[in-house]
Short mmCIF file of C-alpha atoms and ligand atoms in Angstrom, two decimals:
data_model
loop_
_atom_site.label_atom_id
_atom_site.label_comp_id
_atom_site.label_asym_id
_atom_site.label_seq_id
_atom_site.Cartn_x
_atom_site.Cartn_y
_atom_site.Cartn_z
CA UNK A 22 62.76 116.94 -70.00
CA UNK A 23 65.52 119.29 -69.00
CA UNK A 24 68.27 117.89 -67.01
CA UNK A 25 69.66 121.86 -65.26
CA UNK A 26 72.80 122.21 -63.21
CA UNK A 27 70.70 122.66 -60.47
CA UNK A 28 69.22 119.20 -60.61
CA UNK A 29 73.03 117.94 -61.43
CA UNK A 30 74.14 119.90 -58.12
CA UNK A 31 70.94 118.40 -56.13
CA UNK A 32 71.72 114.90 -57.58
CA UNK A 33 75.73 115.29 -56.23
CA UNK A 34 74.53 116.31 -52.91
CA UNK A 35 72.43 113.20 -52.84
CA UNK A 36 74.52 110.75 -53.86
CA UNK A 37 77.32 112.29 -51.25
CA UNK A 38 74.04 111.96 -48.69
CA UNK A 39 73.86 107.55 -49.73
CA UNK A 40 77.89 107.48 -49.65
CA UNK A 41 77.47 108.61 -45.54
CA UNK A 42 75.15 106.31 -45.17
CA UNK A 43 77.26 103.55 -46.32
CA UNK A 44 76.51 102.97 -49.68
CA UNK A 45 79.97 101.84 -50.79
CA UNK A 46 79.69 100.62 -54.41
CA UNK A 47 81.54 103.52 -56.79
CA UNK A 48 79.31 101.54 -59.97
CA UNK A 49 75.99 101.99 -58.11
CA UNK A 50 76.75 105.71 -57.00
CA UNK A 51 78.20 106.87 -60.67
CA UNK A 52 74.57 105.37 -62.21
CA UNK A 53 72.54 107.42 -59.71
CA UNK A 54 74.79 110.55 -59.75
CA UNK A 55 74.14 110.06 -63.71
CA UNK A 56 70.29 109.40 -63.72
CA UNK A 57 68.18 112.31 -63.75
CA UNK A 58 65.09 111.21 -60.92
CA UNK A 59 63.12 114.03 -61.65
CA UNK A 60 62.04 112.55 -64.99
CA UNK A 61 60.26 109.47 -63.10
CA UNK A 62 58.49 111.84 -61.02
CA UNK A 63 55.20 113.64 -61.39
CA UNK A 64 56.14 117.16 -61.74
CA UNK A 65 54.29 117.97 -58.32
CA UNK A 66 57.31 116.40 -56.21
CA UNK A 67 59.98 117.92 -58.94
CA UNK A 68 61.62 119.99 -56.34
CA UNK A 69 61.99 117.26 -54.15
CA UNK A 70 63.15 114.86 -56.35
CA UNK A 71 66.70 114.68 -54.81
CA UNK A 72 65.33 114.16 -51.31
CA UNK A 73 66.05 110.67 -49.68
CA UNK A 74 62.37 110.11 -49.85
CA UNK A 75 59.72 107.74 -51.78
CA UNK A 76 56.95 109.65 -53.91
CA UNK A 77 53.63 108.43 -55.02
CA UNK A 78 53.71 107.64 -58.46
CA UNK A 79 49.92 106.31 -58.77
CA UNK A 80 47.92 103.78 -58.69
CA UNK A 81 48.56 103.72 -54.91
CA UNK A 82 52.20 102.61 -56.24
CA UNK A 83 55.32 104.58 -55.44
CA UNK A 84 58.98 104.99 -56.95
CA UNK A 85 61.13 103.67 -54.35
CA UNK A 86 63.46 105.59 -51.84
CA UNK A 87 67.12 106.82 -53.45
CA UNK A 88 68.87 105.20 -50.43
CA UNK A 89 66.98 101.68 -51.21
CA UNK A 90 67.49 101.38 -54.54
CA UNK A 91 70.92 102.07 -54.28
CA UNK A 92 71.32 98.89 -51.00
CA UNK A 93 69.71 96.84 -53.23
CA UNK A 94 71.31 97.40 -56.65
CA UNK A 95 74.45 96.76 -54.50
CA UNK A 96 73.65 93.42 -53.17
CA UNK A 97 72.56 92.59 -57.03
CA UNK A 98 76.75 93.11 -58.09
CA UNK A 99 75.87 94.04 -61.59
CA UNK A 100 78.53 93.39 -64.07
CA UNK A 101 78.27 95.13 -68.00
CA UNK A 102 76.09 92.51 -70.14
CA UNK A 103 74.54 91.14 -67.30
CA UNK A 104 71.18 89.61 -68.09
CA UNK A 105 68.66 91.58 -64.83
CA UNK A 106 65.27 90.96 -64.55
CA UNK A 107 63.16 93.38 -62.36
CA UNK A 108 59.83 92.74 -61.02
CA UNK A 109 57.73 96.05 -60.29
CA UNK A 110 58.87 98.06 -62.83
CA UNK A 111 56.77 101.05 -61.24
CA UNK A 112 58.53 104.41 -62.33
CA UNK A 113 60.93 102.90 -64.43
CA UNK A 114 64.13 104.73 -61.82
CA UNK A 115 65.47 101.58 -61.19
CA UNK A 116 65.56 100.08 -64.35
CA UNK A 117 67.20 103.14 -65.46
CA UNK A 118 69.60 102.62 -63.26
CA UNK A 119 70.52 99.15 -63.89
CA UNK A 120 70.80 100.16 -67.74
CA UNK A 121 73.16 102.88 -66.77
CA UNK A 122 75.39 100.19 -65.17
CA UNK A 123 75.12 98.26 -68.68
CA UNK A 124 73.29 95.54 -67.68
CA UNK A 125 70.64 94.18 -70.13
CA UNK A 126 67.21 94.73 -68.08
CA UNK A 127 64.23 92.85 -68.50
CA UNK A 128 61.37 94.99 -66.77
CA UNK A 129 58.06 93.25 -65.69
CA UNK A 130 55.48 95.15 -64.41
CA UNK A 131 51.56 93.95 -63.86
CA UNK A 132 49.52 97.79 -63.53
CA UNK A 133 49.60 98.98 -66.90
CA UNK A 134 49.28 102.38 -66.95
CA UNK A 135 52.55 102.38 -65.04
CA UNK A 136 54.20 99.69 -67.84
CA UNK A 137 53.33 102.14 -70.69
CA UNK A 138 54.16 105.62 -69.07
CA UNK A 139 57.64 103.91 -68.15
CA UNK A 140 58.08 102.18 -71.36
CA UNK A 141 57.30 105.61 -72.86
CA UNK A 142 59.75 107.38 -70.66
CA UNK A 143 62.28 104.66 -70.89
CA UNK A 144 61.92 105.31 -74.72
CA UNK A 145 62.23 109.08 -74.95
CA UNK A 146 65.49 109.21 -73.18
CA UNK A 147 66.62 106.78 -75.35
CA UNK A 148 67.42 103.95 -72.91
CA UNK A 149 67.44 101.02 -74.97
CA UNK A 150 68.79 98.29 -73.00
CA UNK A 151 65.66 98.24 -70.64
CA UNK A 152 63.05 96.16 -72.53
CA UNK A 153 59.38 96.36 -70.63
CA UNK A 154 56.91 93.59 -70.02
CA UNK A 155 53.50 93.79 -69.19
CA UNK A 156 52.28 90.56 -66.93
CA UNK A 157 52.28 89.18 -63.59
CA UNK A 158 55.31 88.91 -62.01
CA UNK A 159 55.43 86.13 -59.83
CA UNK A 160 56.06 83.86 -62.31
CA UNK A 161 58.98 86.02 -63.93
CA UNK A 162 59.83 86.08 -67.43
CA UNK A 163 60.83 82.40 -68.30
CA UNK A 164 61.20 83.27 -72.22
CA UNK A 165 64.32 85.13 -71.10
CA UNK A 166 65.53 83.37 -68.33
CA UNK A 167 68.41 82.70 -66.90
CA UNK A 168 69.56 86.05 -65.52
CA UNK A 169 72.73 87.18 -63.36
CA UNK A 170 70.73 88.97 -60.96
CA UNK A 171 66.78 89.20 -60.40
CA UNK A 172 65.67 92.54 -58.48
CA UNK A 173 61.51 92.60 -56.65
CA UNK A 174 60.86 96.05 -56.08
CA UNK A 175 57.77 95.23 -53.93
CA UNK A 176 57.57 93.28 -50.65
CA UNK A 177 56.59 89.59 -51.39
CA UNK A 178 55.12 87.52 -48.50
CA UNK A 179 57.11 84.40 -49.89
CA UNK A 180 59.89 84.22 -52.25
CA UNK A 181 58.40 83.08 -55.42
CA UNK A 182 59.94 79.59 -56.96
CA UNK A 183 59.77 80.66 -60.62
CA UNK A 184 62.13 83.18 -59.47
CA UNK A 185 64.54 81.01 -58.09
CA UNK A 186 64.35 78.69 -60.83
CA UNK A 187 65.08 81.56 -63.31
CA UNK A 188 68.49 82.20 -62.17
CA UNK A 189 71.63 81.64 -63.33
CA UNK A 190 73.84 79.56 -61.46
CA UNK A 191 76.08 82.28 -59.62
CA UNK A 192 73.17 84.61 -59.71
CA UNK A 193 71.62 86.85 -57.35
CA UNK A 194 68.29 87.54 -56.39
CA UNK A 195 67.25 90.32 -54.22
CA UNK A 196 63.69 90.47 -52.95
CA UNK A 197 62.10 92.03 -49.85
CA UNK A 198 59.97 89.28 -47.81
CA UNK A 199 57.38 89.96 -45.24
CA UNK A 200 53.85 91.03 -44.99
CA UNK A 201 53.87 94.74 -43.06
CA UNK A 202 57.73 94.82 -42.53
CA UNK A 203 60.18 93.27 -45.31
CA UNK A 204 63.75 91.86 -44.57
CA UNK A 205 65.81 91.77 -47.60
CA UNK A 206 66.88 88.36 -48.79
CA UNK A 207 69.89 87.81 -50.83
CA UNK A 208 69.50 84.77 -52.03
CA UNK A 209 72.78 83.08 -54.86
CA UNK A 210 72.26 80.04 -56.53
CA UNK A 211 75.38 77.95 -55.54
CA UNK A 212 73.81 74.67 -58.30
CA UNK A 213 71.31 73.30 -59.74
CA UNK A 214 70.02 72.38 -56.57
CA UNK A 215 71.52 74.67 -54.29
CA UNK A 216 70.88 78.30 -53.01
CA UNK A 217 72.53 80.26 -49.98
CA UNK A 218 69.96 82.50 -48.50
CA UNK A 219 70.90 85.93 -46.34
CA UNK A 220 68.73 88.46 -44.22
CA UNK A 221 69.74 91.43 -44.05
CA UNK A 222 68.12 95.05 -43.24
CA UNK A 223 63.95 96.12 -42.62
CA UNK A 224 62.48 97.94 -45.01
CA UNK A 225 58.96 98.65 -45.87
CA UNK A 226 57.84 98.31 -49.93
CA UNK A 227 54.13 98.16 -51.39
CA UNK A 228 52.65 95.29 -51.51
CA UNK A 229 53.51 92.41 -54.40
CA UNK A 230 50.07 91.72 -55.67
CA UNK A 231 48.42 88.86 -57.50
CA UNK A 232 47.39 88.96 -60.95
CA UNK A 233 47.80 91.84 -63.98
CA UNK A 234 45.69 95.18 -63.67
CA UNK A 235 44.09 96.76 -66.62
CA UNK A 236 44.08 100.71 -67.36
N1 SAH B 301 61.10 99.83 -59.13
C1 SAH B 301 60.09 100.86 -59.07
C2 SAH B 301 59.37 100.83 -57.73
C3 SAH B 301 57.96 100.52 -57.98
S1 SAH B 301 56.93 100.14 -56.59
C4 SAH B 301 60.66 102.22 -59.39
O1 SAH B 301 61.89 102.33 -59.55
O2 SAH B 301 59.89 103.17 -59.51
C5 SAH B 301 56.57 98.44 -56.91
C6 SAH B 301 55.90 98.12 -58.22
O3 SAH B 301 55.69 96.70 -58.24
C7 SAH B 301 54.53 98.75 -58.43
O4 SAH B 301 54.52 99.48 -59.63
C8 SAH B 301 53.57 97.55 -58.50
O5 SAH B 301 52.50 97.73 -59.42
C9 SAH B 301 54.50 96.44 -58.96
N2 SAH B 301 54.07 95.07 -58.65
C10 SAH B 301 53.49 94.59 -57.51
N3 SAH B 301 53.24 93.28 -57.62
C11 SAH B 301 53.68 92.89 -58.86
C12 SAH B 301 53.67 91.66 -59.58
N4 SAH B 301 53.15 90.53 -59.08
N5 SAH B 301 54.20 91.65 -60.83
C13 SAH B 301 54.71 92.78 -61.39
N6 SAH B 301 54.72 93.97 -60.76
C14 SAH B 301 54.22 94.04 -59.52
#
């Protein structure tokens, strides 16, 4: 794992790229100016691992675009210590990225030859504020629970309640909802009771599937 000046330059010109499109947050830009993507990828798509583009990853699963991990790790408003928990841990890039921005991650993902190859990755460049889960997540990770800001990197037909339930109060969860198109719900809990939902932007995300599948 060799992090060159040429991926540096490539990774500059990318993060200029997500600034133009109106990606405003200096915190979200600095963590993916300082995260090297090419790691997460399979060395096939190395090359292109500063385009604005998604890549297979597989198990028909794939790391998600530069420009929407960086609109939705916005709406999150990640603060150092911050408790995160992530559903769809895929590559492990956005967890990464979320660690870089000193937030305490809590990873779940529910294909497990993607939870150990990013758990090993995670590992070897010697993130340790990323901890990795292997289970379904629509029910979250309750053991942990609450958090400051929960992140679903795939798009969920309905927003599930254990997710809600699992946030702080003041917390933010961002989750794509839809079955072939996903809006992207913002959704803060305002009490114990209470929760102020947005819609913002289309995107389109892999599936959120049912259930935990083995190697
Ligand atoms: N955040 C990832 C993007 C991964 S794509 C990255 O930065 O690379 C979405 C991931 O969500 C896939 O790996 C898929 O296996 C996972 N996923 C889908 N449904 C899930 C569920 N119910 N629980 C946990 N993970 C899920």
């Amino acid at each position: 794992m060799t992090d060159s000046y040429r991926h540096k330059g490539l990774r500059k010109r990318l993060v200029d790229d997500l600034r133009r499109r109106g990606i405003r947050d200096e915190a979200v830009l600095t963590a993916m100016n300082a995260v090297p993507r090419h790691f997460f990828l399979d060395k096939a798509f190395e090359e292109h691992a500063y385009d604005d583009k998604p890549f297979p990853i597989g198990h028909e699963q794939t790391i998600s675009q530069p420009y929407t991990v960086a609109y939705m790790t916005a709406l999150l408003d990640v603060k150092k210590g911050d408790r995160i928990l992530e559903i769809g841990t895929g590559s492990g890039y956005q967890a990464a990225i979320l660690a870089a921005m000193g937030a305490r991650v809590f990873t779940v993902e529910r294909q497990e030859a993607l939870y150990l190859q990013a758990r090993d990755l995670l590992k070897a460049m010697g993130i340790t504020s990323v901890r990795c889960f292997f289970r379904d997540g629509a029910k979250g990770l309750a053991e942990y629970a609450p958090y400051q800001g929960i992140i679903v990197t795939a798009g969920a037909p309905v927003v599930p309640e254990p997710l809600k339930e699992q946030l702080a109060v003041g917390g933010i969860l961002v989750i794509p909802v839809g079955e072939s198109v996903q809006y992207m719900y913002k959704i803060v809990r305002l009490s114990a009771t209470e929760y102020q939902e947005e819609i913002l932007d289309a995107f389109m995300f892999v599936p959120f599937l049912e259930g935990v599948q083995r190697k």
